[in-house]
Amino acid sequence: GQKVVVTRCEQIEMSGKFIRRKNEYLVFLRKRTNTNPKRGPIHFRAPSRIFWRAVRGMLPHKTVRGAEALGRLKVFEGVPPPYDKMKRMVVPQALRVTRLRPDRKFCLLGRLSHEVGWKYQDVVSRLEGKRKVSSSAFYNRKKALAVLKEQAEKAVDLSKVKPVLEKYGH
């Protein structure tokens, strides 16, 4: 199967009013094993782990095939270092504008997590701010280099070189 990396889980949008989603999660937090709460269910507070658990519920994770599929999924808050330099993709079917009517309420998973006990919202937002600044600087530099390359290609005379290149299939 495909390896999937989900970044910026704190920006996941959920349909429904925030207060309703929060009440549902607080009901979930009350569910525990009476004799020994450590035995289960484990209530994750981080947005990435909440998303991971939701995906786990959609997979047959108790079979080998399902466990391997879940092992190919990675989830993160923000965009951590190995992935900030990679090209990212968006799943159009998952966008709010394609799934939800404009008059419907929605809320962010990051806010829900923060209000049920996730302590790193400010840390992630600070790191994301830094990443966005460096990313925009890289993009501006890339645009400037593309303009310079285009100007250089227009300025140079390739009439003598083109037949040789075409002979080699370029």
CSV table of N, CA and C in Angstrom, one decimal:
chain,number,residue,atom,x,y,z
A,1,GLY,N,0.8,-1.2,0.0
A,1,GLY,CA,0.0,0.0,0.0
A,1,GLY,C,0.8,1.3,0.0
A,2,GLN,N,0.2,2.4,0.0
A,2,GLN,CA,0.8,3.7,0.0
A,2,GLN,C,1.2,4.1,1.4
A,3,LYS,N,2.3,4.8,1.5
A,3,LYS,CA,2.7,5.4,2.8
A,3,LYS,C,2.1,6.8,2.8
A,4,VAL,N,1.4,7.1,3.9
A,4,VAL,CA,0.7,8.4,4.0
A,4,VAL,C,1.2,9.2,5.2
A,5,VAL,N,1.5,10.5,5.0
A,5,VAL,CA,1.9,11.3,6.1
A,5,VAL,C,1.0,12.5,6.1
A,6,VAL,N,0.3,12.7,7.3
A,6,VAL,CA,-0.6,13.7,7.5
A,6,VAL,C,0.0,14.8,8.4
A,7,THR,N,0.1,16.0,7.9
A,7,THR,CA,0.7,17.1,8.6
A,7,THR,C,-0.3,18.1,9.0
A,8,ARG,N,0.0,19.0,9.9
A,8,ARG,CA,-0.9,20.1,10.4
A,8,ARG,C,-2.3,19.5,10.8
A,9,CYS,N,-2.2,18.5,11.7
A,9,CYS,CA,-3.5,17.9,12.2
A,9,CYS,C,-4.3,18.9,13.0
A,10,GLU,N,-3.6,19.9,13.6
A,10,GLU,CA,-4.3,20.9,14.4
A,10,GLU,C,-5.3,21.7,13.6
A,11,GLN,N,-5.1,21.7,12.2
A,11,GLN,CA,-5.9,22.5,11.4
A,11,GLN,C,-7.1,21.7,10.7
A,12,ILE,N,-7.3,20.5,11.2
A,12,ILE,CA,-8.4,19.7,10.6
A,12,ILE,C,-9.7,20.3,11.1
A,13,GLU,N,-10.6,20.4,10.1
A,13,GLU,CA,-11.9,21.1,10.4
A,13,GLU,C,-12.9,20.0,10.5
A,14,MET,N,-13.7,20.1,11.6
A,14,MET,CA,-14.8,19.1,11.8
A,14,MET,C,-16.1,19.8,11.7
A,15,SER,N,-17.1,19.1,11.2
A,15,SER,CA,-18.4,19.7,11.0
A,15,SER,C,-19.1,19.7,12.3
A,16,GLY,N,-20.0,20.7,12.5
A,16,GLY,CA,-20.8,20.9,13.7
A,16,GLY,C,-20.2,22.0,14.6
A,17,LYS,N,-21.1,22.4,15.5
A,17,LYS,CA,-20.7,23.5,16.4
A,17,LYS,C,-19.6,23.0,17.4
A,18,PHE,N,-18.7,23.9,17.8
A,18,PHE,CA,-17.6,23.6,18.6
A,18,PHE,C,-18.1,23.0,20.0
A,19,ILE,N,-19.1,23.6,20.6
A,19,ILE,CA,-19.5,23.2,21.9
A,19,ILE,C,-20.1,21.7,21.8
A,20,ARG,N,-20.7,21.4,20.7
A,20,ARG,CA,-21.3,20.0,20.5
A,20,ARG,C,-20.1,19.0,20.4
A,21,ARG,N,-19.1,19.3,19.6
A,21,ARG,CA,-17.9,18.4,19.5
A,21,ARG,C,-17.2,18.3,20.8
A,22,LYS,N,-17.1,19.4,21.6
A,22,LYS,CA,-16.4,19.3,22.9
A,22,LYS,C,-17.2,18.4,23.9
A,23,ASN,N,-18.5,18.6,23.9
A,23,ASN,CA,-19.4,17.8,24.8
A,23,ASN,C,-19.2,16.3,24.4
A,24,GLU,N,-19.2,16.0,23.1
A,24,GLU,CA,-19.0,14.6,22.7
A,24,GLU,C,-17.7,14.0,23.2
A,25,TYR,N,-16.7,14.9,23.1
A,25,TYR,CA,-15.3,14.4,23.5
A,25,TYR,C,-15.3,14.2,25.0
A,26,LEU,N,-15.9,15.1,25.8
A,26,LEU,CA,-15.9,15.0,27.2
A,26,LEU,C,-16.7,13.8,27.7
A,27,VAL,N,-17.7,13.4,26.9
A,27,VAL,CA,-18.4,12.1,27.2
A,27,VAL,C,-17.5,11.0,27.0
A,28,PHE,N,-16.7,11.0,25.9
A,28,PHE,CA,-15.7,10.0,25.6
A,28,PHE,C,-14.7,9.9,26.7
A,29,LEU,N,-14.3,11.1,27.3
A,29,LEU,CA,-13.2,11.1,28.3
A,29,LEU,C,-13.7,10.4,29.6
A,30,ARG,N,-15.0,10.4,29.8
A,30,ARG,CA,-15.5,9.8,31.0
A,30,ARG,C,-15.5,8.2,30.9
A,31,LYS,N,-15.4,7.7,29.7
A,31,LYS,CA,-15.5,6.2,29.6
A,31,LYS,C,-14.1,5.6,30.0
A,32,ARG,N,-14.2,4.7,30.9
A,32,ARG,CA,-12.9,4.1,31.4
A,32,ARG,C,-13.2,2.8,32.1
A,33,THR,N,-12.2,2.0,32.2
A,33,THR,CA,-12.3,0.7,32.9
A,33,THR,C,-12.5,0.9,34.4
A,34,ASN,N,-13.5,0.4,35.0
A,34,ASN,CA,-13.8,0.7,36.4
A,34,ASN,C,-12.7,0.1,37.3
A,35,THR,N,-12.3,-1.1,37.1
A,35,THR,CA,-11.3,-1.7,38.0
A,35,THR,C,-9.9,-1.1,37.9
A,36,ASN,N,-9.5,-0.9,36.6
A,36,ASN,CA,-8.2,-0.3,36.4
A,36,ASN,C,-8.2,0.6,35.2
A,37,PRO,N,-8.3,1.9,35.3
A,37,PRO,CA,-8.4,2.8,34.2
A,37,PRO,C,-7.3,2.7,33.2
A,38,LYS,N,-6.1,2.3,33.7
A,38,LYS,CA,-4.9,2.1,32.8
A,38,LYS,C,-5.2,1.1,31.6
A,39,ARG,N,-6.1,0.2,31.9
A,39,ARG,CA,-6.4,-0.9,30.9
A,39,ARG,C,-7.1,-0.4,29.7
A,40,GLY,N,-7.8,0.7,29.8
A,40,GLY,CA,-8.4,1.2,28.5
A,40,GLY,C,-9.6,2.1,28.8
A,41,PRO,N,-10.3,2.6,27.9
A,41,PRO,CA,-9.8,3.1,26.6
A,41,PRO,C,-8.8,4.3,26.9
A,42,ILE,N,-7.9,4.5,26.0
A,42,ILE,CA,-6.9,5.5,26.2
A,42,ILE,C,-7.4,6.7,25.4
A,43,HIS,N,-7.4,7.9,26.1
A,43,HIS,CA,-8.0,9.1,25.6
A,43,HIS,C,-6.8,10.0,25.2
A,44,PHE,N,-6.6,10.1,23.9
A,44,PHE,CA,-5.5,11.0,23.4
A,44,PHE,C,-6.0,12.5,23.4
A,45,ARG,N,-5.1,13.4,23.7
A,45,ARG,CA,-5.4,14.8,23.7
A,45,ARG,C,-4.8,15.5,22.5
A,46,ALA,N,-3.7,15.0,21.9
A,46,ALA,CA,-3.1,15.7,20.8
A,46,ALA,C,-3.9,15.5,19.5
A,47,PRO,N,-4.0,16.5,18.7
A,47,PRO,CA,-4.8,16.4,17.5
A,47,PRO,C,-4.4,15.3,16.6
A,48,SER,N,-3.1,15.1,16.5
A,48,SER,CA,-2.6,14.0,15.6
A,48,SER,C,-3.0,12.7,16.1
A,49,ARG,N,-3.0,12.5,17.4
A,49,ARG,CA,-3.4,11.2,17.9
A,49,ARG,C,-4.9,11.0,17.8
A,50,ILE,N,-5.7,12.0,18.0
A,50,ILE,CA,-7.1,11.9,17.9
A,50,ILE,C,-7.5,11.5,16.4
A,51,PHE,N,-6.8,12.2,15.5
A,51,PHE,CA,-7.0,11.8,14.0
A,51,PHE,C,-6.6,10.4,13.8
A,52,TRP,N,-5.4,10.0,14.3
A,52,TRP,CA,-4.9,8.6,14.2
A,52,TRP,C,-5.9,7.6,14.7
A,53,ARG,N,-6.5,7.9,15.8
A,53,ARG,CA,-7.5,7.0,16.4
A,53,ARG,C,-8.7,6.9,15.6
A,54,ALA,N,-9.1,8.0,15.0
A,54,ALA,CA,-10.3,8.0,14.1
A,54,ALA,C,-10.1,7.1,12.9
A,55,VAL,N,-8.8,7.2,12.3
A,55,VAL,CA,-8.5,6.4,11.2
A,55,VAL,C,-8.4,4.9,11.6
A,56,ARG,N,-7.9,4.7,12.8
A,56,ARG,CA,-7.8,3.3,13.3
A,56,ARG,C,-9.2,2.6,13.4
A,57,GLY,N,-10.2,3.4,13.7
A,57,GLY,CA,-11.5,2.9,13.8
A,57,GLY,C,-12.1,2.6,12.4
A,58,MET,N,-11.5,3.1,11.4
A,58,MET,CA,-12.0,2.8,10.0
A,58,MET,C,-11.2,1.6,9.4
A,59,LEU,N,-10.2,1.1,10.1
A,59,LEU,CA,-9.4,0.0,9.6
A,59,LEU,C,-9.6,-1.3,10.4
A,60,PRO,N,-9.4,-2.4,9.8
A,60,PRO,CA,-9.4,-3.7,10.6
A,60,PRO,C,-8.0,-3.9,11.3
A,61,HIS,N,-7.7,-3.0,12.3
A,61,HIS,CA,-6.4,-2.9,12.9
A,61,HIS,C,-6.0,-4.1,13.7
A,62,LYS,N,-6.9,-5.1,13.9
A,62,LYS,CA,-6.5,-6.3,14.7
A,62,LYS,C,-6.1,-7.4,13.8
A,63,THR,N,-6.2,-7.2,12.5
A,63,THR,CA,-5.6,-8.2,11.5
A,63,THR,C,-4.2,-7.7,11.1
A,64,VAL,N,-3.5,-8.6,10.5
A,64,VAL,CA,-2.1,-8.3,10.1
A,64,VAL,C,-2.1,-7.2,9.0
A,65,ARG,N,-3.1,-7.4,8.1
A,65,ARG,CA,-3.2,-6.4,7.0
A,65,ARG,C,-3.6,-5.0,7.5
A,66,GLY,N,-4.5,-5.0,8.4
A,66,GLY,CA,-4.9,-3.7,9.0
A,66,GLY,C,-3.8,-3.0,9.8
A,67,ALA,N,-3.1,-3.8,10.6
A,67,ALA,CA,-2.0,-3.3,11.4
A,67,ALA,C,-0.9,-2.8,10.5
A,68,GLU,N,-0.6,-3.4,9.4
A,68,GLU,CA,0.4,-2.9,8.5
A,68,GLU,C,0.0,-1.7,7.8
A,69,ALA,N,-1.3,-1.6,7.4
A,69,ALA,CA,-1.9,-0.4,6.8
A,69,ALA,C,-1.7,0.8,7.8
A,70,LEU,N,-2.1,0.6,9.1
A,70,LEU,CA,-2.0,1.6,10.1
A,70,LEU,C,-0.5,2.0,10.3
A,71,GLY,N,0.4,1.1,10.2
A,71,GLY,CA,1.8,1.3,10.3
A,71,GLY,C,2.3,2.2,9.2
A,72,ARG,N,1.7,2.3,8.1
A,72,ARG,CA,2.1,3.1,7.0
A,72,ARG,C,1.6,4.5,7.1
A,73,LEU,N,0.8,4.8,8.1
A,73,LEU,CA,0.2,6.1,8.4
A,73,LEU,C,1.1,6.9,9.4
A,74,LYS,N,1.5,8.1,9.1
A,74,LYS,CA,2.2,8.9,10.1
A,74,LYS,C,1.4,10.2,10.2
A,75,VAL,N,1.3,10.7,11.4
A,75,VAL,CA,0.5,11.9,11.7
A,75,VAL,C,1.3,12.9,12.5
A,76,PHE,N,1.2,14.2,12.2
A,76,PHE,CA,2.0,15.2,12.9
A,76,PHE,C,1.2,16.5,13.1
A,77,GLU,N,1.5,17.2,14.2
A,77,GLU,CA,1.0,18.6,14.3
A,77,GLU,C,2.1,19.4,13.6
A,78,GLY,N,1.6,20.4,12.9
A,78,GLY,CA,2.6,21.3,12.2
A,78,GLY,C,3.2,20.5,11.0
A,79,VAL,N,4.3,21.0,10.5
A,79,VAL,CA,5.1,20.3,9.5
A,79,VAL,C,6.5,20.1,10.0
A,80,PRO,N,6.8,18.9,10.5
A,80,PRO,CA,8.2,18.7,11.1
A,80,PRO,C,9.3,18.7,10.0
A,81,PRO,N,10.5,18.9,10.4
A,81,PRO,CA,11.6,19.1,9.5
A,81,PRO,C,11.8,18.2,8.3
A,82,PRO,N,11.7,16.9,8.3
A,82,PRO,CA,11.9,16.2,7.1
A,82,PRO,C,10.8,16.5,6.0
A,83,TYR,N,9.6,16.9,6.5
A,83,TYR,CA,8.5,17.1,5.5
A,83,TYR,C,8.3,18.5,5.1
A,84,ASP,N,9.0,19.5,5.8
A,84,ASP,CA,8.8,20.9,5.4
A,84,ASP,C,9.5,21.2,4.1
A,85,LYS,N,10.4,20.3,3.7
A,85,LYS,CA,11.1,20.6,2.4
A,85,LYS,C,10.5,19.7,1.3
A,86,MET,N,9.6,18.9,1.6
A,86,MET,CA,8.9,18.0,0.6
A,86,MET,C,7.7,18.7,0.0
A,87,LYS,N,7.3,18.3,-1.2
A,87,LYS,CA,6.1,18.7,-1.9
A,87,LYS,C,4.9,18.1,-1.1
A,88,ARG,N,3.9,19.0,-0.8
A,88,ARG,CA,2.8,18.5,-0.1
A,88,ARG,C,1.6,18.4,-1.1
A,89,MET,N,0.7,17.5,-0.8
A,89,MET,CA,-0.5,17.3,-1.6
A,89,MET,C,-1.8,17.6,-0.7
A,90,VAL,N,-2.9,18.0,-1.4
A,90,VAL,CA,-4.1,18.2,-0.7
A,90,VAL,C,-5.1,17.2,-1.3
A,91,VAL,N,-5.9,16.6,-0.4
A,91,VAL,CA,-7.0,15.7,-0.9
A,91,VAL,C,-8.2,16.6,-1.1
A,92,PRO,N,-8.6,16.8,-2.4
A,92,PRO,CA,-9.8,17.7,-2.7
A,92,PRO,C,-11.1,17.2,-2.1
A,93,GLN,N,-11.3,15.9,-2.0
A,93,GLN,CA,-12.5,15.4,-1.4
A,93,GLN,C,-12.6,15.7,0.1
A,94,ALA,N,-11.5,16.0,0.7
A,94,ALA,CA,-11.5,16.3,2.2
A,94,ALA,C,-11.7,17.7,2.5
A,95,LEU,N,-11.7,18.6,1.5
A,95,LEU,CA,-11.8,20.0,1.8
A,95,LEU,C,-13.2,20.4,2.3
A,96,ARG,N,-13.3,21.4,3.2
A,96,ARG,CA,-14.6,21.8,3.8
A,96,ARG,C,-15.5,22.4,2.7
A,97,VAL,N,-14.9,23.1,1.8
A,97,VAL,CA,-15.8,23.7,0.7
A,97,VAL,C,-16.5,22.7,-0.2
A,98,THR,N,-15.9,21.5,-0.3
A,98,THR,CA,-16.5,20.5,-1.1
A,98,THR,C,-17.4,19.6,-0.3
A,99,ARG,N,-17.3,19.6,1.0
A,99,ARG,CA,-18.1,18.7,1.9
A,99,ARG,C,-19.2,19.3,2.7
A,100,LEU,N,-19.0,20.6,3.0
A,100,LEU,CA,-19.9,21.3,3.9
A,100,LEU,C,-20.6,22.5,3.3
A,101,ARG,N,-21.9,22.6,3.5
A,101,ARG,CA,-22.6,23.8,3.0
A,101,ARG,C,-22.1,25.0,3.7
A,102,PRO,N,-22.1,26.2,3.0
A,102,PRO,CA,-21.5,27.4,3.5
A,102,PRO,C,-22.1,27.9,4.8
A,103,ASP,N,-23.4,27.6,5.0
A,103,ASP,CA,-24.1,28.1,6.2
A,103,ASP,C,-23.9,27.2,7.4
A,104,ARG,N,-23.2,26.1,7.3
A,104,ARG,CA,-23.0,25.1,8.4
A,104,ARG,C,-21.9,25.5,9.3
A,105,LYS,N,-22.0,25.1,10.6
A,105,LYS,CA,-21.0,25.4,11.5
A,105,LYS,C,-19.8,24.4,11.4
A,106,PHE,N,-18.6,24.8,11.8
A,106,PHE,CA,-17.5,23.9,11.9
A,106,PHE,C,-16.5,24.3,12.9
A,107,CYS,N,-15.6,23.4,13.3
A,107,CYS,CA,-14.6,23.8,14.4
A,107,CYS,C,-13.3,23.1,14.0
A,108,LEU,N,-12.3,23.6,14.7
A,108,LEU,CA,-10.9,23.1,14.4
A,108,LEU,C,-10.6,22.1,15.5
A,109,LEU,N,-9.9,21.0,15.1
A,109,LEU,CA,-9.5,20.0,16.0
A,109,LEU,C,-8.4,20.5,17.0
A,110,GLY,N,-7.6,21.4,16.6
A,110,GLY,CA,-6.6,22.0,17.5
A,110,GLY,C,-7.2,22.7,18.7
A,111,ARG,N,-8.3,23.4,18.4
A,111,ARG,CA,-9.0,24.1,19.5
A,111,ARG,C,-9.6,23.1,20.5
A,112,LEU,N,-10.3,22.1,19.9
A,112,LEU,CA,-10.9,21.0,20.8
A,112,LEU,C,-9.8,20.4,21.6
A,113,SER,N,-8.7,20.0,21.0
A,113,SER,CA,-7.6,19.4,21.8
A,113,SER,C,-7.1,20.3,22.9
A,114,HIS,N,-6.9,21.6,22.6
A,114,HIS,CA,-6.4,22.5,23.5
A,114,HIS,C,-7.4,22.6,24.7
A,115,GLU,N,-8.7,22.6,24.5
A,115,GLU,CA,-9.6,22.7,25.6
A,115,GLU,C,-9.8,21.4,26.4
A,116,VAL,N,-9.4,20.3,25.8
A,116,VAL,CA,-9.5,19.0,26.6
A,116,VAL,C,-8.2,18.6,27.2
A,117,GLY,N,-7.1,19.4,27.1
A,117,GLY,CA,-5.9,19.1,27.8
A,117,GLY,C,-4.6,19.0,27.0
A,118,TRP,N,-4.6,19.4,25.7
A,118,TRP,CA,-3.4,19.4,24.9
A,118,TRP,C,-2.6,20.7,25.2
A,119,LYS,N,-1.4,20.5,25.6
A,119,LYS,CA,-0.6,21.7,26.2
A,119,LYS,C,0.3,22.4,25.2
A,120,TYR,N,0.3,21.9,23.9
A,120,TYR,CA,1.4,22.4,23.0
A,120,TYR,C,0.8,23.3,21.8
A,121,GLN,N,-0.4,23.8,22.0
A,121,GLN,CA,-0.9,24.6,20.9
A,121,GLN,C,0.0,25.9,20.6
A,122,ASP,N,0.4,26.6,21.6
A,122,ASP,CA,1.2,27.8,21.4
A,122,ASP,C,2.6,27.4,20.9
A,123,VAL,N,3.2,26.3,21.3
A,123,VAL,CA,4.5,25.8,20.8
A,123,VAL,C,4.4,25.5,19.3
A,124,VAL,N,3.4,24.8,18.9
A,124,VAL,CA,3.2,24.4,17.5
A,124,VAL,C,2.9,25.6,16.6
A,125,SER,N,2.1,26.6,17.1
A,125,SER,CA,1.8,27.8,16.3
A,125,SER,C,3.1,28.6,16.2
A,126,ARG,N,3.9,28.7,17.2
A,126,ARG,CA,5.2,29.5,17.1
A,126,ARG,C,6.1,28.8,16.1
A,127,LEU,N,6.2,27.5,16.1
A,127,LEU,CA,7.1,26.8,15.2
A,127,LEU,C,6.5,26.9,13.7
A,128,GLU,N,5.2,26.8,13.6
A,128,GLU,CA,4.6,27.0,12.3
A,128,GLU,C,4.8,28.4,11.7
A,129,GLY,N,4.8,29.4,12.6
A,129,GLY,CA,5.1,30.8,12.1
A,129,GLY,C,6.5,30.9,11.6
A,130,LYS,N,7.5,30.3,12.3
A,130,LYS,CA,8.9,30.3,11.8
A,130,LYS,C,9.0,29.6,10.5
A,131,ARG,N,8.3,28.4,10.4
A,131,ARG,CA,8.4,27.6,9.2
A,131,ARG,C,7.8,28.4,8.0
A,132,LYS,N,6.7,29.1,8.2
A,132,LYS,CA,6.1,29.8,7.1
A,132,LYS,C,7.0,31.0,6.6
A,133,VAL,N,7.7,31.6,7.6
A,133,VAL,CA,8.6,32.7,7.2
A,133,VAL,C,9.7,32.2,6.3
A,134,SER,N,10.3,31.1,6.8
A,134,SER,CA,11.5,30.5,6.0
A,134,SER,C,11.0,30.0,4.6
A,135,SER,N,9.8,29.4,4.6
A,135,SER,CA,9.2,28.8,3.4
A,135,SER,C,8.9,29.9,2.4
A,136,SER,N,8.4,31.1,2.9
A,136,SER,CA,8.1,32.2,1.9
A,136,SER,C,9.4,32.8,1.4
A,137,ALA,N,10.4,32.8,2.2
A,137,ALA,CA,11.7,33.3,1.8
A,137,ALA,C,12.3,32.4,0.7
A,138,PHE,N,12.2,31.1,0.9
A,138,PHE,CA,12.6,30.1,-0.1
A,138,PHE,C,11.9,30.3,-1.4
A,139,TYR,N,10.5,30.5,-1.3
A,139,TYR,CA,9.7,30.6,-2.5
A,139,TYR,C,10.0,31.9,-3.3
A,140,ASN,N,10.2,33.0,-2.6
A,140,ASN,CA,10.6,34.2,-3.2
A,140,ASN,C,11.9,34.1,-4.0
A,141,ARG,N,12.9,33.4,-3.3
A,141,ARG,CA,14.2,33.2,-3.9
A,141,ARG,C,14.1,32.3,-5.2
A,142,LYS,N,13.2,31.3,-5.1
A,142,LYS,CA,13.0,30.4,-6.2
A,142,LYS,C,12.4,31.1,-7.4
A,143,LYS,N,11.4,32.1,-7.1
A,143,LYS,CA,10.8,32.8,-8.2
A,143,LYS,C,11.8,33.8,-8.8
A,144,ALA,N,12.7,34.4,-8.0
A,144,ALA,CA,13.7,35.3,-8.6
A,144,ALA,C,14.7,34.5,-9.5
A,145,LEU,N,15.1,33.3,-9.0
A,145,LEU,CA,16.0,32.5,-9.8
A,145,LEU,C,15.3,32.1,-11.1
A,146,ALA,N,14.0,31.8,-11.1
A,146,ALA,CA,13.3,31.4,-12.3
A,146,ALA,C,13.3,32.5,-13.3
A,147,VAL,N,13.1,33.7,-12.8
A,147,VAL,CA,13.1,34.9,-13.7
A,147,VAL,C,14.5,35.1,-14.3
A,148,LEU,N,15.5,34.9,-13.5
A,148,LEU,CA,16.9,35.1,-14.0
A,148,LEU,C,17.2,34.0,-15.1
A,149,LYS,N,16.7,32.8,-14.8
A,149,LYS,CA,17.0,31.7,-15.7
A,149,LYS,C,16.3,31.9,-17.1
A,150,GLU,N,15.1,32.4,-17.0
A,150,GLU,CA,14.3,32.8,-18.2
A,150,GLU,C,15.0,33.8,-19.0
A,151,GLN,N,15.5,34.9,-18.3
A,151,GLN,CA,16.2,35.9,-19.0
A,151,GLN,C,17.5,35.4,-19.7
A,152,ALA,N,18.2,34.5,-19.0
A,152,ALA,CA,19.5,34.0,-19.5
A,152,ALA,C,19.2,33.1,-20.7
A,153,GLU,N,18.1,32.3,-20.7
A,153,GLU,CA,17.7,31.5,-21.9
A,153,GLU,C,17.4,32.4,-23.1
A,154,LYS,N,16.8,33.5,-22.9
A,154,LYS,CA,16.5,34.4,-24.0
A,154,LYS,C,17.7,35.1,-24.5
A,155,ALA,N,18.7,35.4,-23.6
A,155,ALA,CA,19.9,36.1,-24.0
A,155,ALA,C,20.9,35.3,-24.8
A,156,VAL,N,20.9,34.0,-24.5
A,156,VAL,CA,22.0,33.1,-25.1
A,156,VAL,C,21.5,32.6,-26.5
A,157,ASP,N,22.5,32.4,-27.4
A,157,ASP,CA,22.2,32.0,-28.8
A,157,ASP,C,22.5,30.5,-28.8
A,158,LEU,N,21.5,29.6,-29.0
A,158,LEU,CA,21.7,28.2,-29.0
A,158,LEU,C,21.6,27.6,-30.5
A,159,SER,N,21.7,28.4,-31.5
A,159,SER,CA,21.5,27.9,-32.9
A,159,SER,C,22.6,26.9,-33.2
A,160,LYS,N,23.8,27.0,-32.7
A,160,LYS,CA,24.9,26.0,-33.0
A,160,LYS,C,24.8,24.7,-32.2
A,161,VAL,N,24.2,24.8,-31.0
A,161,VAL,CA,24.2,23.7,-30.1
A,161,VAL,C,22.9,22.8,-30.3
A,162,LYS,N,21.8,23.4,-30.8
A,162,LYS,CA,20.5,22.7,-30.9
A,162,LYS,C,20.6,21.5,-31.8
A,163,PRO,N,21.2,21.5,-33.0
A,163,PRO,CA,21.3,20.3,-33.8
A,163,PRO,C,22.0,19.2,-33.1
A,164,VAL,N,23.1,19.5,-32.4
A,164,VAL,CA,23.8,18.4,-31.7
A,164,VAL,C,23.0,17.8,-30.6
A,165,LEU,N,22.3,18.7,-29.8
A,165,LEU,CA,21.4,18.2,-28.8
A,165,LEU,C,20.3,17.3,-29.3
A,166,GLU,N,19.7,17.7,-30.5
A,166,GLU,CA,18.6,17.0,-31.1
A,166,GLU,C,19.1,15.6,-31.6
A,167,LYS,N,20.3,15.6,-32.0
A,167,LYS,CA,20.9,14.3,-32.5
A,167,LYS,C,20.9,13.3,-31.3
A,168,TYR,N,21.1,13.8,-30.1
A,168,TYR,CA,21.2,12.9,-28.9
A,168,TYR,C,19.9,12.7,-28.2
A,169,GLY,N,18.8,13.3,-28.8
A,169,GLY,CA,17.5,13.1,-28.3
A,169,GLY,C,17.1,14.1,-27.2
A,170,HIS,N,17.7,15.2,-27.1
A,170,HIS,CA,17.3,16.2,-26.1
A,170,HIS,C,16.5,17.3,-26.7
